Short mmCIF file of C-alpha atoms in Angstrom, two decimals:
data_model
loop_
_atom_site.label_atom_id
_atom_site.label_comp_id
_atom_site.label_asym_id
_atom_site.label_seq_id
_atom_site.Cartn_x
_atom_site.Cartn_y
_atom_site.Cartn_z
CA MET A 1 -37.31 15.85 -6.43
CA SER A 2 -40.56 16.40 -9.22
CA THR A 3 -41.68 13.25 -9.54
CA SER A 4 -43.36 13.90 -13.37
CA SER A 5 -41.63 13.15 -16.81
CA LEU A 6 -38.61 15.73 -17.93
CA SER A 7 -35.87 14.78 -19.92
CA PRO A 8 -32.41 12.92 -19.88
CA GLU A 9 -31.64 16.44 -19.00
CA GLY A 10 -33.68 17.58 -16.87
CA ARG A 11 -33.66 13.59 -15.32
CA ARG A 12 -30.21 14.92 -14.42
CA ALA A 13 -30.86 18.41 -12.61
CA ALA A 14 -33.16 17.17 -10.69
CA ILE A 15 -30.50 14.85 -9.40
CA LEU A 16 -27.41 17.24 -9.05
CA GLU A 17 -30.37 19.46 -7.34
CA TYR A 18 -31.15 16.96 -5.14
CA LEU A 19 -27.74 16.33 -4.06
CA ALA A 20 -26.77 19.43 -2.77
CA ARG A 21 -29.25 19.04 -0.47
CA ASN A 22 -28.35 15.82 0.04
CA ASP A 23 -25.53 13.55 0.66
CA LYS A 24 -26.37 10.88 -2.35
CA ILE A 25 -28.69 9.52 -3.42
CA THR A 26 -29.99 5.68 -5.26
CA VAL A 27 -30.69 3.99 -7.75
CA GLU A 28 -32.93 2.34 -6.95
CA GLN A 29 -34.43 5.70 -5.45
CA VAL A 30 -34.54 7.63 -8.83
CA ALA A 31 -35.59 5.54 -10.38
CA LYS A 32 -38.75 4.84 -8.49
CA GLN A 33 -39.03 9.12 -8.91
CA PHE A 34 -38.58 8.72 -12.63
CA ASN A 35 -40.29 5.55 -13.27
CA VAL A 36 -37.54 4.62 -15.59
CA SER A 37 -35.39 1.34 -15.67
CA GLU A 38 -32.08 1.98 -12.96
CA VAL A 39 -30.47 1.00 -16.09
CA THR A 40 -31.88 4.22 -16.99
CA VAL A 41 -30.93 5.87 -14.30
CA ARG A 42 -26.63 4.23 -13.95
CA ASN A 43 -26.92 5.55 -17.22
CA ASP A 44 -27.65 9.46 -16.01
CA PHE A 45 -24.96 9.13 -13.45
CA ARG A 46 -21.89 8.08 -15.48
CA THR A 47 -22.75 10.77 -17.77
CA LEU A 48 -22.46 13.41 -14.97
CA GLU A 49 -19.54 11.38 -13.69
CA SER A 50 -17.80 11.52 -17.07
CA THR A 51 -18.33 16.04 -16.51
CA GLY A 52 -18.10 15.64 -12.68
CA LYS A 53 -20.61 16.59 -10.89
CA LEU A 54 -20.90 13.96 -8.99
CA HIS A 55 -19.80 10.18 -8.29
CA ARG A 56 -20.66 6.59 -8.56
CA THR A 57 -20.86 5.00 -5.26
CA ARG A 58 -21.72 0.74 -4.89
CA GLY A 59 -25.71 1.13 -5.86
CA GLY A 60 -26.38 4.97 -5.77
CA ALA A 61 -23.86 8.23 -6.43
CA SER A 62 -22.61 11.18 -4.37
CA SER A 63 -22.60 14.74 -5.10
CA THR A 64 -18.33 15.34 -6.28
CA MET A 65 -18.49 18.88 -4.34
CA ARG A 66 -19.05 16.64 -0.92
CA ALA A 67 -16.57 14.18 -1.84
CA ILE A 68 -14.08 16.55 -2.91
CA SER A 69 -14.56 18.60 0.77
CA LEU A 70 -12.76 15.57 1.77
CA SER A 71 -10.05 15.93 0.96
CA TYR A 72 -9.32 19.69 0.07
CA PRO A 73 -11.38 22.55 1.21
CA GLU A 74 -13.83 24.36 -1.08
CA GLU A 75 -12.33 27.92 -0.92
CA ARG A 76 -9.56 26.23 -3.16
CA LEU A 77 -11.74 23.84 -5.26
CA GLY A 78 -13.84 26.60 -6.67
CA ILE A 79 -10.54 28.85 -7.37
CA ASN A 80 -9.78 27.93 -11.35
CA ALA A 81 -12.30 25.55 -11.27
CA GLU A 82 -12.63 25.94 -14.82
CA ALA A 83 -9.23 25.89 -16.07
CA LYS A 84 -8.37 23.14 -14.07
CA ASP A 85 -10.65 20.67 -15.46
CA ALA A 86 -9.40 21.76 -18.43
CA ILE A 87 -6.00 21.15 -17.66
CA GLY A 88 -6.36 17.95 -16.27
CA LYS A 89 -8.63 17.18 -19.92
CA LEU A 90 -4.86 17.35 -21.24
CA ALA A 91 -2.90 15.57 -19.59
CA ALA A 92 -5.47 12.63 -19.94
CA ARG A 93 -3.80 12.06 -23.30
CA LEU A 94 -0.46 11.37 -22.05
CA VAL A 95 -2.41 8.28 -19.80
CA LYS A 96 -2.73 5.00 -22.14
CA ASP A 97 -3.75 1.92 -21.56
CA GLY A 98 -1.94 -0.71 -19.25
CA ASP A 99 0.17 2.34 -18.32
CA THR A 100 0.98 2.56 -14.11
CA ILE A 101 0.79 6.40 -13.16
CA ALA A 102 0.87 8.19 -10.02
CA VAL A 103 -0.93 10.98 -9.31
CA ASP A 104 -0.13 13.49 -6.90
CA SER A 105 -3.04 15.14 -4.14
CA GLY A 106 -4.26 17.90 -5.23
CA SER A 107 -7.10 19.75 -6.77
CA THR A 108 -6.02 19.38 -9.62
CA THR A 109 -4.29 15.86 -9.79
CA TYR A 110 -8.34 15.38 -8.88
CA TYR A 111 -9.89 17.57 -12.17
CA PHE A 112 -7.40 15.19 -13.20
CA ILE A 113 -8.36 11.44 -12.85
CA ARG A 114 -12.59 12.07 -13.72
CA HIS A 115 -10.61 12.55 -16.74
CA LEU A 116 -9.64 8.93 -16.54
CA VAL A 117 -13.45 6.87 -16.27
CA ASN A 118 -12.59 5.60 -20.27
CA LYS A 119 -8.95 4.29 -19.42
CA ARG A 120 -8.11 0.45 -18.54
CA ASP A 121 -6.15 -1.84 -17.16
CA LEU A 122 -4.68 0.89 -14.52
CA THR A 123 -3.00 0.76 -11.98
CA VAL A 124 -2.78 3.59 -9.95
CA VAL A 125 -0.59 4.86 -6.82
CA THR A 126 -1.37 8.03 -4.73
CA THR A 127 -1.65 8.88 -0.91
CA ASP A 128 -4.43 11.07 -1.94
CA ILE A 129 -7.45 9.21 -0.09
CA THR A 130 -9.92 11.10 -1.62
CA ILE A 131 -7.95 10.19 -5.39
CA ALA A 132 -7.67 6.46 -4.78
CA SER A 133 -11.84 6.38 -3.95
CA PHE A 134 -12.71 7.99 -6.88
CA ALA A 135 -10.34 5.72 -8.84
CA ALA A 136 -11.67 2.85 -7.25
CA PHE A 137 -15.09 3.34 -7.97
CA SER A 138 -14.94 4.67 -11.36
CA ILE A 139 -11.84 3.66 -13.84
CA PRO A 140 -12.10 0.09 -14.88
CA ASN A 141 -10.92 -2.98 -14.28
CA ALA A 142 -8.31 -0.30 -12.71
CA GLU A 143 -5.69 -1.62 -9.32
CA ILE A 144 -4.91 1.36 -6.75
CA THR A 145 -2.01 1.06 -4.46
CA MET A 146 -1.43 3.56 -1.59
CA PRO A 147 2.37 3.77 0.66
CA GLY A 148 1.72 3.65 4.15
CA GLY A 149 2.01 6.29 6.31
CA THR A 150 0.69 9.01 9.04
CA LEU A 151 -2.90 10.62 7.34
CA TYR A 152 -2.48 15.20 7.33
CA LYS A 153 -5.57 15.35 8.10
CA ASN A 154 -6.02 18.75 6.65
CA HIS A 155 -6.25 17.28 3.43
CA LEU A 156 -6.10 13.53 3.95
CA TYR A 157 -2.94 12.74 2.16
CA LEU A 158 -0.01 9.93 4.28
CA THR A 159 2.95 11.15 4.60
CA GLY A 160 6.43 10.73 6.28
CA PRO A 161 9.28 8.16 7.23
CA ILE A 162 6.63 5.47 6.57
CA THR A 163 5.18 6.96 2.82
CA ILE A 164 8.55 7.92 1.75
CA ARG A 165 10.11 4.39 2.17
CA ASP A 166 6.87 2.55 0.50
CA LEU A 167 7.32 5.50 -2.35
CA ARG A 168 10.53 4.77 -3.10
CA ASN A 169 10.13 0.73 -3.26
CA LEU A 170 8.04 1.56 -6.46
CA TYR A 171 8.65 2.42 -10.50
CA VAL A 172 5.65 4.22 -11.89
CA ASP A 173 5.21 4.69 -16.26
CA LYS A 174 3.90 8.39 -15.72
CA SER A 175 3.63 10.35 -11.92
CA PHE A 176 1.28 13.62 -12.33
CA LEU A 177 2.19 16.27 -9.87
CA CYS A 178 0.67 19.71 -8.52
CA CYS A 179 2.71 22.02 -6.97
CA ASP A 180 1.41 25.98 -4.91
CA SER A 181 3.76 28.32 -6.94
CA TYR A 182 6.62 28.11 -9.61
CA SER A 183 8.36 31.10 -9.73
CA SER A 184 11.84 32.04 -11.84
CA GLY A 185 15.08 30.47 -10.25
CA HIS A 186 12.83 28.76 -7.79
CA GLY A 187 11.55 25.58 -9.25
CA PHE A 188 8.34 24.16 -7.77
CA THR A 189 7.32 24.38 -4.56
CA THR A 190 5.45 23.66 -1.50
CA LYS A 191 3.34 25.21 0.95
CA HIS A 192 4.60 22.53 3.14
CA GLU A 193 7.99 20.12 3.24
CA GLU A 194 6.44 16.27 4.09
CA SER A 195 4.37 17.52 0.53
CA SER A 196 7.41 17.78 -1.01
CA GLU A 197 8.76 15.39 0.35
CA ASN A 198 6.46 12.97 -1.29
CA LYS A 199 6.68 14.87 -4.18
CA ARG A 200 10.49 13.77 -4.60
CA ALA A 201 9.96 9.67 -4.02
CA ILE A 202 7.36 9.91 -6.89
CA ILE A 203 9.88 11.30 -9.73
CA SER A 204 12.61 9.85 -8.94
CA HIS A 205 11.06 7.41 -9.45
CA SER A 206 9.35 7.88 -12.53
CA LYS A 207 9.93 7.18 -15.65
CA ILE A 208 7.60 10.31 -17.22
CA ARG A 209 7.25 12.99 -15.08
CA ALA A 210 3.68 16.45 -16.14
CA LEU A 211 3.01 19.08 -13.47
CA LEU A 212 -0.03 20.39 -13.60
CA MET A 213 -0.82 23.71 -12.90
CA ASP A 214 -2.58 26.66 -13.59
CA ALA A 215 -1.27 30.05 -14.66
CA SER A 216 -2.83 31.42 -11.42
CA LYS A 217 0.49 29.41 -9.41
CA VAL A 218 3.27 31.33 -11.58
CA GLY A 219 3.96 34.42 -9.12
CA HIS A 220 6.74 33.83 -5.97
CA PRO A 221 8.39 30.92 -4.31
CA ASN A 222 6.51 28.82 -1.75
CA PHE A 223 8.44 27.17 1.42
CA SER A 224 9.93 24.24 0.02
CA LYS A 225 11.08 23.09 -3.17
CA PHE A 226 10.90 19.53 -4.74
CA ALA A 227 11.70 19.73 -8.61
CA GLY A 228 13.24 22.77 -11.11
CA ILE A 229 12.29 22.44 -15.00
CA ALA A 230 14.59 19.49 -16.14
CA ASP A 231 13.04 17.10 -13.25
CA LEU A 232 10.17 17.16 -15.46
CA ASP A 233 9.42 15.98 -19.13
CA TYR A 234 5.97 17.51 -19.17
CA ILE A 235 4.31 21.65 -18.15
CA VAL A 236 0.66 21.26 -18.55
CA MET A 237 -1.27 24.40 -18.14
CA ASN A 238 -3.67 26.06 -19.27
CA ASP A 239 -2.35 29.52 -19.67
CA ASP A 240 2.10 30.82 -19.61
CA PRO A 241 1.68 34.43 -17.80
CA ASN A 242 4.23 36.10 -20.08
CA GLY A 243 5.94 33.46 -21.76
CA ILE A 244 7.81 33.12 -18.33
CA VAL A 245 7.29 29.03 -17.83
CA ALA A 246 8.00 28.86 -21.61
CA SER A 247 11.38 30.77 -21.25
CA ASP A 248 12.72 29.58 -18.44
CA ILE A 249 12.17 26.11 -20.76
CA GLN A 250 13.96 27.06 -23.53
CA ALA A 251 16.79 28.66 -20.84
CA ALA A 252 17.10 25.71 -19.12
CA SER A 253 17.60 23.90 -23.11
CA GLU A 254 20.98 25.76 -22.92
CA VAL A 255 22.48 23.81 -19.90
CA TRP A 256 20.06 20.48 -19.68
CA SER A 257 20.06 17.53 -22.53
CA SER A 258 16.58 17.23 -21.63
CA VAL A 259 13.70 19.43 -20.94
CA PRO A 260 10.26 19.36 -20.79
CA LYS A 261 7.34 19.49 -23.39
CA LEU A 262 5.16 22.27 -21.97
CA LEU A 263 1.63 21.97 -23.67
CA LEU A 264 -1.08 24.33 -23.03
CA THR A 265 -4.83 24.38 -22.77
CA ARG A 266 -5.37 27.00 -25.57
CA ASP A 267 -3.66 25.57 -28.27
CA PHE A 268 -5.56 22.14 -27.86
CA GLU A 269 -8.41 23.94 -28.03
#
């Protein structure tokens, strides 16, 4: 990092450049490097975290991309990143101070959790280690609850009989879930049955259930179904290709008394 005088924007850009090459940085390092107060540095970190560009830690910060790759392969995180972030931002409007929420494991729900940093007095239930870590450090006064279970090593979330038992003993105000695919006639699916089991348990004990997915997920079904249209209260997307989801919601309304509301980010821009 340069020690020359920089604007706040330039200083923040230098911080990100440093984190692109290193695992972490401390408040003290930045304060000394740029001859600014530690309060100023913490404000820089807070600003950068609010846009998802770094992850604050005790006494410093780490790269968001490095932290998130612990749970989500980097290539997954980069796919439709702008859409996922917009979906997460819109879904965050559904969360009120004091809510008890369940947050599913996935890259889109990670984008979602980043938009809750200004919420207060939340209780966050999650099976995902990275999401739990972010919430613990970045959401003021949040209580974090994780079930027990077996660690799914490729993605660092908990699963198995113990996880399902614990999830079924918890009740939440709202849940926020991801899917690998949605298709007419097959509903919402994932590649792994273990993941579907977690999602079913969360849905069954949630008052309000929201599904977050970008438009690329609409297509051929994956291996394991965990929900249909009528199992949800909100579907949050960036776009609805060919109106497929809206059409399915309309068809479901002719059979079910309650169907989800479709929220599209383009309608809130």
